JSON list of C-alpha atoms in Angstrom, two decimals:
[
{"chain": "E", "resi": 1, "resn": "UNK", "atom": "CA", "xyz": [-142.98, -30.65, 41.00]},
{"chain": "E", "resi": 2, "resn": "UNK", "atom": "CA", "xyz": [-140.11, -28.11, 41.23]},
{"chain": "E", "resi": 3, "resn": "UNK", "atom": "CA", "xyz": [-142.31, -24.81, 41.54]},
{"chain": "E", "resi": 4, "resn": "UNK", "atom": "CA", "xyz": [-145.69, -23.94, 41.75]},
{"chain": "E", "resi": 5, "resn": "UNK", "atom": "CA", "xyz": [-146.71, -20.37, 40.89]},
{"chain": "E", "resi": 6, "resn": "UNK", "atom": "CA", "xyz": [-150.08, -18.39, 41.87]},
{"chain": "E", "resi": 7, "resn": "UNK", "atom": "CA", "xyz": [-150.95, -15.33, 40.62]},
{"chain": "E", "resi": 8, "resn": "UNK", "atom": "CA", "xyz": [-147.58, -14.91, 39.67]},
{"chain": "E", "resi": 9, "resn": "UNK", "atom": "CA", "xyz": [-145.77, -15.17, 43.51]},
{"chain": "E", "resi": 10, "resn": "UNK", "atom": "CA", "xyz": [-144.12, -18.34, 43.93]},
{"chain": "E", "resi": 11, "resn": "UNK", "atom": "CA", "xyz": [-145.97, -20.37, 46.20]},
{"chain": "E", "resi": 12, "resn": "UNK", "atom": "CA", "xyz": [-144.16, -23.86, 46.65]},
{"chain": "E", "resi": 13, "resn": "UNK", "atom": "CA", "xyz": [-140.83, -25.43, 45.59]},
{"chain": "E", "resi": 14, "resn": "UNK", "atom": "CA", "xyz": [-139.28, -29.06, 45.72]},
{"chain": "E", "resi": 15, "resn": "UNK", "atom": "CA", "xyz": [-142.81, -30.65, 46.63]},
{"chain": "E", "resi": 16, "resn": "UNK", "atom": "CA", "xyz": [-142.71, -33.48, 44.66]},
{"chain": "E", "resi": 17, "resn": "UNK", "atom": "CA", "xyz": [-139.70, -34.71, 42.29]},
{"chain": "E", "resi": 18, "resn": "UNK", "atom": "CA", "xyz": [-139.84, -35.22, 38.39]},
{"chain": "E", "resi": 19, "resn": "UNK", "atom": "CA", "xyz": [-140.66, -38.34, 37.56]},
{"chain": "E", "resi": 20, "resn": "UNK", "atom": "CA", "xyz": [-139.46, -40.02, 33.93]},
{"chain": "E", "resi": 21, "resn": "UNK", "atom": "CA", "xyz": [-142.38, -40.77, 32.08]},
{"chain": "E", "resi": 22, "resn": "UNK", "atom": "CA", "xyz": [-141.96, -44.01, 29.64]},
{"chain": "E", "resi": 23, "resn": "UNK", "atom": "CA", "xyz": [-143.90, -44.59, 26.63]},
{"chain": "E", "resi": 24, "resn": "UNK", "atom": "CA", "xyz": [-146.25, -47.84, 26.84]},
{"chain": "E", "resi": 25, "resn": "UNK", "atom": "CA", "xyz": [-145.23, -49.50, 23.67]},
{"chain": "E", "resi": 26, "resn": "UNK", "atom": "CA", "xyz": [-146.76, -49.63, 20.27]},
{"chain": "E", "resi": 27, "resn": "UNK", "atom": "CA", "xyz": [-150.70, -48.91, 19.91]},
{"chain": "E", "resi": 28, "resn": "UNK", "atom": "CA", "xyz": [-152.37, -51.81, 18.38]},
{"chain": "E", "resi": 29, "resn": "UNK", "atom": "CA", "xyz": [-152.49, -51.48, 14.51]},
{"chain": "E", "resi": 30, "resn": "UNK", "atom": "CA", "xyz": [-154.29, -54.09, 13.09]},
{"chain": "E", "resi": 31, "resn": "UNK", "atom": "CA", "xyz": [-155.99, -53.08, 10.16]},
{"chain": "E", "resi": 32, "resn": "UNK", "atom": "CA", "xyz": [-155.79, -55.41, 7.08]},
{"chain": "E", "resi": 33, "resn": "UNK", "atom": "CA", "xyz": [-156.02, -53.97, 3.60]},
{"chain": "E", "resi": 34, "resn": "UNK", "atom": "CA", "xyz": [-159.10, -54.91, 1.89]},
{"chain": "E", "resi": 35, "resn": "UNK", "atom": "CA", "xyz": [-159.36, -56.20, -1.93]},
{"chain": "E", "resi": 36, "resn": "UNK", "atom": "CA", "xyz": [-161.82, -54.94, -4.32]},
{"chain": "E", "resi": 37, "resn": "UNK", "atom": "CA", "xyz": [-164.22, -57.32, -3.93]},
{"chain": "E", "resi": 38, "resn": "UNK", "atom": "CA", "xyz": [-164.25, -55.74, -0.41]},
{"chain": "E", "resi": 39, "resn": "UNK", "atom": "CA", "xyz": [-165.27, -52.24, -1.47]},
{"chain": "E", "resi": 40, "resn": "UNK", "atom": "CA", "xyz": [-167.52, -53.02, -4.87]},
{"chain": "E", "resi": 41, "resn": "UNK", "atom": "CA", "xyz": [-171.07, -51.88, -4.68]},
{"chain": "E", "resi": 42, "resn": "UNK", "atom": "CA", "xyz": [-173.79, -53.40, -6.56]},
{"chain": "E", "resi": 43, "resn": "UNK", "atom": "CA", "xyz": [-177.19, -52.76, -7.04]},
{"chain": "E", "resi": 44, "resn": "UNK", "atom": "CA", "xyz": [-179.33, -49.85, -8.72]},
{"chain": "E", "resi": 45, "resn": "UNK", "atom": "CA", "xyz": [-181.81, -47.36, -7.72]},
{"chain": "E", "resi": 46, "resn": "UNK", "atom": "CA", "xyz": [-182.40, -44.99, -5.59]},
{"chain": "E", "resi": 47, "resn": "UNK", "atom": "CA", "xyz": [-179.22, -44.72, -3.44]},
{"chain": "E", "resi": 48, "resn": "UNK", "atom": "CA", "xyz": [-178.49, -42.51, -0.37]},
{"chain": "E", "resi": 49, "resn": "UNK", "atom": "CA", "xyz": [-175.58, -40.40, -0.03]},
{"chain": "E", "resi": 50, "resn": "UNK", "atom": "CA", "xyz": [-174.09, -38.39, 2.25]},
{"chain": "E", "resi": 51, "resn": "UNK", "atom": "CA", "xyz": [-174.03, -34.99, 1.22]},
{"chain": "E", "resi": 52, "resn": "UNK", "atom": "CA", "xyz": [-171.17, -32.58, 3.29]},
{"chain": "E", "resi": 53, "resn": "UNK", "atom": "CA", "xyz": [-171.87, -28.87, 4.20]},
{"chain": "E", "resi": 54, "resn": "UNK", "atom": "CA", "xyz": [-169.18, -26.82, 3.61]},
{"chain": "E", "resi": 55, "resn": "UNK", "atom": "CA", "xyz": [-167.95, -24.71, 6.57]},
{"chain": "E", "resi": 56, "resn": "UNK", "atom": "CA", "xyz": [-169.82, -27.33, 8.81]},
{"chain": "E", "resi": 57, "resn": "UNK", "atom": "CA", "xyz": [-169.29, -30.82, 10.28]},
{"chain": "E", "resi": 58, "resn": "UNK", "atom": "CA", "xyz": [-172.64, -31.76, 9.97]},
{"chain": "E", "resi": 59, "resn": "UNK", "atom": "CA", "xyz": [-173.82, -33.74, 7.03]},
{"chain": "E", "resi": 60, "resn": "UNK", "atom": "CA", "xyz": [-177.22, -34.30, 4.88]},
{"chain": "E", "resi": 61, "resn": "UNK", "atom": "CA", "xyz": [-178.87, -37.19, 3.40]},
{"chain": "E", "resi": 62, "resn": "UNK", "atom": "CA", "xyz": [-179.28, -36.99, -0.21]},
{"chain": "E", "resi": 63, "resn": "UNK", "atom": "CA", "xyz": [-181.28, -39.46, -2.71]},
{"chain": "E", "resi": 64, "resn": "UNK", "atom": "CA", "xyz": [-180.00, -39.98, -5.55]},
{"chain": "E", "resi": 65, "resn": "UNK", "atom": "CA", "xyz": [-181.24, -42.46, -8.73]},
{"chain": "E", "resi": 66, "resn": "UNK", "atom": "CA", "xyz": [-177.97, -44.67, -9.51]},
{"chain": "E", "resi": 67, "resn": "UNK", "atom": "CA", "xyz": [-176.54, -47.87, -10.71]},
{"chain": "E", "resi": 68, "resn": "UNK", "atom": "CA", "xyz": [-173.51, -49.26, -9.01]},
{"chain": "E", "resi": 69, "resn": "UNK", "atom": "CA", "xyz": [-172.08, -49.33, -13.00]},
{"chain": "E", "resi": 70, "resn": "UNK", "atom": "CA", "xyz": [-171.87, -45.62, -12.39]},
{"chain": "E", "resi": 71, "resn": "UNK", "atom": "CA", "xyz": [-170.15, -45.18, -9.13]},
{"chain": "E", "resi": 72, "resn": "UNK", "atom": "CA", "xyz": [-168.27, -43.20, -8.92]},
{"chain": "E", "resi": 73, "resn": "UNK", "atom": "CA", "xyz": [-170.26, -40.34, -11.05]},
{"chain": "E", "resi": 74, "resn": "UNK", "atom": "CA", "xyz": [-167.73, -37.56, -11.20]},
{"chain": "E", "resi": 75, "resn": "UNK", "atom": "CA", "xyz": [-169.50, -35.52, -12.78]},
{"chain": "E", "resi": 76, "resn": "UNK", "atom": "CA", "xyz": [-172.33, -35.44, -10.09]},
{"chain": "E", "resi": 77, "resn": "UNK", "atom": "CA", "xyz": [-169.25, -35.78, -7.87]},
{"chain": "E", "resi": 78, "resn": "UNK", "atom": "CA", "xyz": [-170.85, -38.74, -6.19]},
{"chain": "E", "resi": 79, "resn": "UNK", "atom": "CA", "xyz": [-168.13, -40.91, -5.09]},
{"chain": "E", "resi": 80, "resn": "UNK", "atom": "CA", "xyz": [-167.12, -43.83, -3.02]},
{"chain": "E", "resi": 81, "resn": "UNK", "atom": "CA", "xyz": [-166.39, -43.96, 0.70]},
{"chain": "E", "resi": 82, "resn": "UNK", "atom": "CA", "xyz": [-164.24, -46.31, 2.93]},
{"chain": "E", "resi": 83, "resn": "UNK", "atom": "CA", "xyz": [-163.69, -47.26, 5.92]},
{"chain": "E", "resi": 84, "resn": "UNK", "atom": "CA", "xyz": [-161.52, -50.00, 7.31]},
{"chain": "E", "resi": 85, "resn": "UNK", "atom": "CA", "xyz": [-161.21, -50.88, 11.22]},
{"chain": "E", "resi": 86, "resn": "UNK", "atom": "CA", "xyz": [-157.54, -50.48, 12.80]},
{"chain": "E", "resi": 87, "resn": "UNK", "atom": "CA", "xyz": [-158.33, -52.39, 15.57]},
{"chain": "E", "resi": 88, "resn": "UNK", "atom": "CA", "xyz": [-159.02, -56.15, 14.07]},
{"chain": "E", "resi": 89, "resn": "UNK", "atom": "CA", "xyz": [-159.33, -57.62, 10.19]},
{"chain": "E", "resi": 90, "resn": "UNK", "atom": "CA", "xyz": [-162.79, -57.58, 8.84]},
{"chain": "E", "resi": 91, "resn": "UNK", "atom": "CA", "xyz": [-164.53, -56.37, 5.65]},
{"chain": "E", "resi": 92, "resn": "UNK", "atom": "CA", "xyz": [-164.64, -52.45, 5.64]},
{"chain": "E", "resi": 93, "resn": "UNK", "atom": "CA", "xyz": [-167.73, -50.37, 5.45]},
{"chain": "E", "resi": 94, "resn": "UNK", "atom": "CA", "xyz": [-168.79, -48.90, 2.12]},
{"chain": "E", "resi": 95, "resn": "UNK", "atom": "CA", "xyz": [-171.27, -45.92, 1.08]},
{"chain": "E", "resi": 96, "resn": "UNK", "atom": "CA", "xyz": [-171.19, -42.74, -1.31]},
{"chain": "E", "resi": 97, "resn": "UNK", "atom": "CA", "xyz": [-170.44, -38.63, -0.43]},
{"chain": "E", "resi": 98, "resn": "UNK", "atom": "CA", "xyz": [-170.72, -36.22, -2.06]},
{"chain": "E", "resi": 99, "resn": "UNK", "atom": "CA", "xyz": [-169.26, -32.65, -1.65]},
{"chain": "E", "resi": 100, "resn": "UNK", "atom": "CA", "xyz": [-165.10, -33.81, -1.59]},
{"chain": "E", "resi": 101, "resn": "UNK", "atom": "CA", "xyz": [-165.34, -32.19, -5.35]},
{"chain": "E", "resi": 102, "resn": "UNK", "atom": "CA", "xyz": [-162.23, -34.81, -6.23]},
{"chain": "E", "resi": 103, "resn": "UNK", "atom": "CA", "xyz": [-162.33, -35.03, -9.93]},
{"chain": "E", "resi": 104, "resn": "UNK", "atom": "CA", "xyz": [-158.99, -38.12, -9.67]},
{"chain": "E", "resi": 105, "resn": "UNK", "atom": "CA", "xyz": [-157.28, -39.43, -6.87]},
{"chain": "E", "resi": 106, "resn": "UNK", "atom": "CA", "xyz": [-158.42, -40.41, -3.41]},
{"chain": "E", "resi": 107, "resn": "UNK", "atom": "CA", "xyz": [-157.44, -39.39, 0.21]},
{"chain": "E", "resi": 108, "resn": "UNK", "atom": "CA", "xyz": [-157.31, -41.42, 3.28]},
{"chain": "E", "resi": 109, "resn": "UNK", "atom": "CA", "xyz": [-156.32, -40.53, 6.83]},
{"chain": "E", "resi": 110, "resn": "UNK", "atom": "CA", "xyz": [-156.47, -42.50, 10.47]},
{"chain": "E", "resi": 111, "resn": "UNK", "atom": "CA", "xyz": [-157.53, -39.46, 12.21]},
{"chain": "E", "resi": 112, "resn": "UNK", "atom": "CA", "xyz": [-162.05, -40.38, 12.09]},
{"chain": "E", "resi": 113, "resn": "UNK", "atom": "CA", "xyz": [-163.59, -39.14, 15.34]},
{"chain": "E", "resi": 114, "resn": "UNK", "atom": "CA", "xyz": [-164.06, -40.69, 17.28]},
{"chain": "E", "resi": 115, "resn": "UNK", "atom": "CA", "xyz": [-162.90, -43.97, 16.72]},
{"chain": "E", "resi": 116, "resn": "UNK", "atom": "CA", "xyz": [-160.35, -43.27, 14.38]},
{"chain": "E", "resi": 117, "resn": "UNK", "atom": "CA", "xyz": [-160.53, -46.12, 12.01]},
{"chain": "E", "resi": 118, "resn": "UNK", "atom": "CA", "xyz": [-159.06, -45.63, 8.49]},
{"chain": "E", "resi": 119, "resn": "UNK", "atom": "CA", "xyz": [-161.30, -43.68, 6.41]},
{"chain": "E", "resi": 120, "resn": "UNK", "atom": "CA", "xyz": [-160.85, -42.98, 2.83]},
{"chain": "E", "resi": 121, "resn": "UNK", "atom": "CA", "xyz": [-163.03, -41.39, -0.27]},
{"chain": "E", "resi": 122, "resn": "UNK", "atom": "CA", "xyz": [-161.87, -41.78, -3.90]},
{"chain": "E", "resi": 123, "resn": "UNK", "atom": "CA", "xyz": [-162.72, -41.28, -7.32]},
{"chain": "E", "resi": 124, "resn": "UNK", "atom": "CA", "xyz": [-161.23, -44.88, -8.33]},
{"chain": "E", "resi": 125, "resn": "UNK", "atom": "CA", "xyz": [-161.25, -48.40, -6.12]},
{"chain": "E", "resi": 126, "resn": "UNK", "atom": "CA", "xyz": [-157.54, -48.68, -7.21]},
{"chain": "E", "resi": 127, "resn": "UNK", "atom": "CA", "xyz": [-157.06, -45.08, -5.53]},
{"chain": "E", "resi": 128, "resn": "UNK", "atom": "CA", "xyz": [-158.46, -45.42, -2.51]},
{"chain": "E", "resi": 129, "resn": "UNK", "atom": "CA", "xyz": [-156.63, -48.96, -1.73]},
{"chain": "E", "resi": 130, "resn": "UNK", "atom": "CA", "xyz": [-153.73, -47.39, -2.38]},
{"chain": "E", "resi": 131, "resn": "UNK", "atom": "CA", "xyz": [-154.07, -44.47, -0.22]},
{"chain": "E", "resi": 132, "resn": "UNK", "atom": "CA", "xyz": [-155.64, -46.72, 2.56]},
{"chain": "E", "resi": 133, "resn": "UNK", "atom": "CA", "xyz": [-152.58, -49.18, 2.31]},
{"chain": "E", "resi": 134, "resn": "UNK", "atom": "CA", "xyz": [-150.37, -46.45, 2.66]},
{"chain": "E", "resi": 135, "resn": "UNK", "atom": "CA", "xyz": [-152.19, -45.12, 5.43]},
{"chain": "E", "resi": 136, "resn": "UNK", "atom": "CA", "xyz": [-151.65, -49.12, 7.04]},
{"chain": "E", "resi": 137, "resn": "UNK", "atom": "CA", "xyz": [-147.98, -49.70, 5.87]},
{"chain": "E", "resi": 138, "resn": "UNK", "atom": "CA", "xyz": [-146.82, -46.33, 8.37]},
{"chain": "E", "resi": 139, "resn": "UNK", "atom": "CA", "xyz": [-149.72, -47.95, 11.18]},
{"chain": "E", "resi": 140, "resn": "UNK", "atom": "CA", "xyz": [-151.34, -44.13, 10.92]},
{"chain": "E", "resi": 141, "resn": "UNK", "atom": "CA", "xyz": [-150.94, -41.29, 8.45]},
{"chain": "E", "resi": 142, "resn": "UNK", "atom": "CA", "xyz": [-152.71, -38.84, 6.12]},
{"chain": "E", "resi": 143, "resn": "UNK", "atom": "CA", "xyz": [-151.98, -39.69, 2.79]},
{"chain": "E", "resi": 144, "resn": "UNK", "atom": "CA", "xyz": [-152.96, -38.66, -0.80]},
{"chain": "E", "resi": 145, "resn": "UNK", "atom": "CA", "xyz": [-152.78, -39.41, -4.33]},
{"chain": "E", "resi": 146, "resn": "UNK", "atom": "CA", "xyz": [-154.04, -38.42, -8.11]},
{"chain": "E", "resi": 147, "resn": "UNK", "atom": "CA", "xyz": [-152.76, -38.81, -11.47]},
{"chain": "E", "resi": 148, "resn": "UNK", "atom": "CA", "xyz": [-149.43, -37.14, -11.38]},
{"chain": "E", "resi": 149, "resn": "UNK", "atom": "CA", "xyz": [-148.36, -37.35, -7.76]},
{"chain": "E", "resi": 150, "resn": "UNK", "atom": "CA", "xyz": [-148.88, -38.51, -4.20]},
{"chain": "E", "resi": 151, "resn": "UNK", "atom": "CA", "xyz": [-148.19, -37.71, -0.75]},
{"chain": "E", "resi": 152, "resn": "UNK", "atom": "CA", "xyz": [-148.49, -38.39, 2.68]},
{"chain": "E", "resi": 153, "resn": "UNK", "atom": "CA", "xyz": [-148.02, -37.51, 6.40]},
{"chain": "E", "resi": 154, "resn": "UNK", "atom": "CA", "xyz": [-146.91, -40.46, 8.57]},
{"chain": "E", "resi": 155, "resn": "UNK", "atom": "CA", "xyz": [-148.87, -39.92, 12.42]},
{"chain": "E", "resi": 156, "resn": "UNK", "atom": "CA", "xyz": [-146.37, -42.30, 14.52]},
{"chain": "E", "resi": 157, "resn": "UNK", "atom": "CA", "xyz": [-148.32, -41.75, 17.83]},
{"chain": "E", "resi": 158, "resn": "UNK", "atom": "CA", "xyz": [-151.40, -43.32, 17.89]},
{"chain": "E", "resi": 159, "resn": "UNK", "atom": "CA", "xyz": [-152.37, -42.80, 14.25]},
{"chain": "E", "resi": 160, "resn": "UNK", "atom": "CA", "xyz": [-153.17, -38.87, 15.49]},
{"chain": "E", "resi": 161, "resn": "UNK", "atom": "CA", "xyz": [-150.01, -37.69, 15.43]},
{"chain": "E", "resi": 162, "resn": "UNK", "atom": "CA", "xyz": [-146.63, -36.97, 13.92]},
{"chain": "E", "resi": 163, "resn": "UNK", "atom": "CA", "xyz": [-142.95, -37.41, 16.22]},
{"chain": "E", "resi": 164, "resn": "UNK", "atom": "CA", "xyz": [-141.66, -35.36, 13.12]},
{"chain": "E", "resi": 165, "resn": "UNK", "atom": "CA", "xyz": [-140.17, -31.87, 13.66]},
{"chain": "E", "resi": 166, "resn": "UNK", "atom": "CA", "xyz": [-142.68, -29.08, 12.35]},
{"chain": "E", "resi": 167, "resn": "UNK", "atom": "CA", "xyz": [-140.85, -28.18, 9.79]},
{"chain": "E", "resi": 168, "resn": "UNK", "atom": "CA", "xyz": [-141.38, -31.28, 8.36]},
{"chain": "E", "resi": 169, "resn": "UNK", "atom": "CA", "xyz": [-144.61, -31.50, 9.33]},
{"chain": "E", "resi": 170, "resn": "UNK", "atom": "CA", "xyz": [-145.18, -28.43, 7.90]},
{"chain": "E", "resi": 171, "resn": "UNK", "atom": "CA", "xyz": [-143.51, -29.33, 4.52]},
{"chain": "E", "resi": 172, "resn": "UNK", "atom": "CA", "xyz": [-145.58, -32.91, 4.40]},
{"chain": "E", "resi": 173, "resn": "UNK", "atom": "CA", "xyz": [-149.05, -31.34, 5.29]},
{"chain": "E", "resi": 174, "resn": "UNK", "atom": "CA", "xyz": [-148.11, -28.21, 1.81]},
{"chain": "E", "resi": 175, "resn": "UNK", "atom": "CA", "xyz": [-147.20, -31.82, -0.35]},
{"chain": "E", "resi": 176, "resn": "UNK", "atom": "CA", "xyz": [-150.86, -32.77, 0.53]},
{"chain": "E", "resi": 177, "resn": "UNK", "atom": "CA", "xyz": [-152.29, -29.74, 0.31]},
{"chain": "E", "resi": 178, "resn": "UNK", "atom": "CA", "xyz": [-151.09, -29.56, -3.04]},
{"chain": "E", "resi": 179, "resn": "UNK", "atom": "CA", "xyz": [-152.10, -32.78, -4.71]},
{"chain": "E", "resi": 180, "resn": "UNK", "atom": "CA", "xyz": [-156.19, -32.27, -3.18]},
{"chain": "E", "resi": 181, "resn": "UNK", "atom": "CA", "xyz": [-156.10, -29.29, -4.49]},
{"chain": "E", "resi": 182, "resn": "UNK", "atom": "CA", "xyz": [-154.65, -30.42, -7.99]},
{"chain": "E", "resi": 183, "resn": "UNK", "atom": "CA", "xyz": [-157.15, -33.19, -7.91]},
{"chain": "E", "resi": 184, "resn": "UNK", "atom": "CA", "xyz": [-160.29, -30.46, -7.25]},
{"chain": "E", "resi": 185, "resn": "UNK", "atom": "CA", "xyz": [-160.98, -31.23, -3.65]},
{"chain": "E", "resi": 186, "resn": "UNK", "atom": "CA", "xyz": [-162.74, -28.76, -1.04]},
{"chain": "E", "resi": 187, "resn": "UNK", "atom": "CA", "xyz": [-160.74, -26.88, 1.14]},
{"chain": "E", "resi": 188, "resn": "UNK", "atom": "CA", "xyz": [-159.26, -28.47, 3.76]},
{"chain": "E", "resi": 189, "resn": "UNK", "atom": "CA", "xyz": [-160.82, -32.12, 2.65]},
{"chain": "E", "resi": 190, "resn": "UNK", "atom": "CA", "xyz": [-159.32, -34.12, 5.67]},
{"chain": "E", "resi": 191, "resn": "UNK", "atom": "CA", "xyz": [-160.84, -31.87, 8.58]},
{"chain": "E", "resi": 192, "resn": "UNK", "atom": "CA", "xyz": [-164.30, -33.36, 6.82]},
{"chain": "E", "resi": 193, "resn": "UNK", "atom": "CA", "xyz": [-163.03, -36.45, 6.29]},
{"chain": "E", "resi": 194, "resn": "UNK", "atom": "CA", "xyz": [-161.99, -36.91, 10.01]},
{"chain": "E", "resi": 195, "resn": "UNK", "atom": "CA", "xyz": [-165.56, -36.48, 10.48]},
{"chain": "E", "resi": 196, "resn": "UNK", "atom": "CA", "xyz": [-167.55, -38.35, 8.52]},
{"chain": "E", "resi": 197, "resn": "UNK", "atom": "CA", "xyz": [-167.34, -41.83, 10.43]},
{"chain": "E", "resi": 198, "resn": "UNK", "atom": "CA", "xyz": [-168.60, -39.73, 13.51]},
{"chain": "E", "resi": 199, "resn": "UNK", "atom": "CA", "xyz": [-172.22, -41.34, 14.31]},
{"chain": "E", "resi": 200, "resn": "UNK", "atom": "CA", "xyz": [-173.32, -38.53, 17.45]},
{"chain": "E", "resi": 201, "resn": "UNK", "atom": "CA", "xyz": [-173.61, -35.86, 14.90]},
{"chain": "E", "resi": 202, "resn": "UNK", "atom": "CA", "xyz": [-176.63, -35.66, 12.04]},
{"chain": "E", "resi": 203, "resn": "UNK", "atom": "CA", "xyz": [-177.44, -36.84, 9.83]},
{"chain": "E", "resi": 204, "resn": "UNK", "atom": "CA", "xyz": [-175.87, -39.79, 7.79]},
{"chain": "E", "resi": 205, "resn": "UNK", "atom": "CA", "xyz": [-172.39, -41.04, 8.69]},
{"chain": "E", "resi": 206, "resn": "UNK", "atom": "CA", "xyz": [-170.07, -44.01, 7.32]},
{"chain": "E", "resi": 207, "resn": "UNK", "atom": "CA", "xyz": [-168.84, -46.57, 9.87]},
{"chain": "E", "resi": 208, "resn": "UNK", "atom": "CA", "xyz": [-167.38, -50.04, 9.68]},
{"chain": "E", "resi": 209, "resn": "UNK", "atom": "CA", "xyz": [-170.14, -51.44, 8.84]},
{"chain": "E", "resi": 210, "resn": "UNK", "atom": "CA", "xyz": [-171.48, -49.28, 6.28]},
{"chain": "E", "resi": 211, "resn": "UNK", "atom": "CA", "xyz": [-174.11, -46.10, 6.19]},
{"chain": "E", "resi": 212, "resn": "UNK", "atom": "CA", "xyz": [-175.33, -44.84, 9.47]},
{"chain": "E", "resi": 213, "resn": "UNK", "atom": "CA", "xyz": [-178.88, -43.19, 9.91]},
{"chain": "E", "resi": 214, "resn": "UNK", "atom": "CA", "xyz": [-178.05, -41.00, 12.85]},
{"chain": "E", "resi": 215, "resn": "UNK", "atom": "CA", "xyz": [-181.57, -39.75, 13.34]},
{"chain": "E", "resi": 216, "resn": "UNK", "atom": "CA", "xyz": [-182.61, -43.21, 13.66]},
{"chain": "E", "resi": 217, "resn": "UNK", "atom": "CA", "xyz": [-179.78, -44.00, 15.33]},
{"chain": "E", "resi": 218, "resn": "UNK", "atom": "CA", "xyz": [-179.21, -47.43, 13.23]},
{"chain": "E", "resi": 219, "resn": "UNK", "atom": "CA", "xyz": [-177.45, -48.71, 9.70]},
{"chain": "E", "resi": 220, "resn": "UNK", "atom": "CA", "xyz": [-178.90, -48.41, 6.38]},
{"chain": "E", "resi": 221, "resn": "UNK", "atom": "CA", "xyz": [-178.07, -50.10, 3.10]},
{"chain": "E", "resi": 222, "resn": "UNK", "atom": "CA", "xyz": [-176.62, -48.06, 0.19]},
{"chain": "E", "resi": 223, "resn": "UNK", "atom": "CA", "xyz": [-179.90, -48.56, -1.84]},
{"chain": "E", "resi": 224, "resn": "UNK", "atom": "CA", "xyz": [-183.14, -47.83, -0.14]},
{"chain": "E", "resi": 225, "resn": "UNK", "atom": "CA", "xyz": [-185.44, -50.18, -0.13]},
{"chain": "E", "resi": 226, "resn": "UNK", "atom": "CA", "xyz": [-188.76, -50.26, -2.77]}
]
């Protein structure tokens, strides 16, 4: 501590010395990309989905008649949600959104309160594990793709956030910006996305380990039970 100020006056100097701080290593990134066996749904019926808000954080449960032969259903722009646990390999958790608006492409990102697994939604299972292995290969980013282009923003520390300069930054996050918006997405799709694993707010969530009832405070298959 070289100086400590109070209400402006200078109150104490040379108290305590600067100490070096040192970095801890590399955080654990142990994700595993899964196959598409991994994310395939199957089934029919009536199906839940989570439903964003937009302008809001908190989500809705919708019910929805499907078959798994028509996931995703762009045109109801119903479509399929991933996540995949950066802490150890396992099978990912799987369920349906709707409110993204993608029409092609997927996004995926490593910043998912408050866990921050890698989550992912997509309009193809080819798109979204590509996006989520890009999101692996730089051990954290935010990262996008569609039909003509992709893009992505690699977050070094952690998997929350970038060592980059801002400009940089800056130039990475208009690249992303770009391609959601090409491929029809919401405003600002990765502030929801970053929230849609998060299991403390109502009313349906994604985790690991697939849908999450938060009112009931437990997991609930993709199709509801007759």
């Amino acid at each position: 501590m070289e100086r400590t100020y109070k209400k402006g006056n200078l109150v104490a100097a040379d108290q305590v010395k600067p100490v070096q701080s040192e970095l801890g290593g590399e955080c654990p990134f142990n994700a595993k990309i899964p196959s598409l066996e991994d994310i395939r749904i199957a089934g029919s019926g009536k199906a839940r989905v989570i439903r964003i808000q937009e302008g809001q954080i908190g989500t809705r449960t919708e019910y929805i008649q499907l078959s798994a032969d028509d996931i995703p259903d762009i045109k109801r722009d119903i479509l399929k949600t991933v996540v995949v646990s950066r802490y150890h390999p396992g099978k990912p958790g799987v369920g349906l959104v709707s409110g993204f608006g993608l029409k092609q492409g997927a996004i995926a990102a490593s910043v998912s309160h408050d866990s921050h697994n890698i989550i992912a939604v997509g309009t193809s299972d080819d798109d979204i594990l590509k996006v989520i292995s890009k999101v692996i290969r730089h051990k954290g980013a935010m990262a996008a793709r569609n039909d003509t282009g992709e893009a992505s923003l690699p977050l070094s520390v952690a998997g929350l956030m970038s060592e980059l300069p801002y400009e940089k930054v800056h130039d990475e996050l208009f690249k992303l910006h770009k391609v959601t918006q090409s491929s029809g997405a919401v405003r600002e799709p990765f502030m929801y996305l970053s929230f849609l694993a998060l299991t403390v707010i109502p009313e349906i969530r994604i985790t690991t380990k697939g849908m999450f009832d938060v009112n009931t405070f437990s997991h609930v298959s993709i199709f509801c039970e007759e």
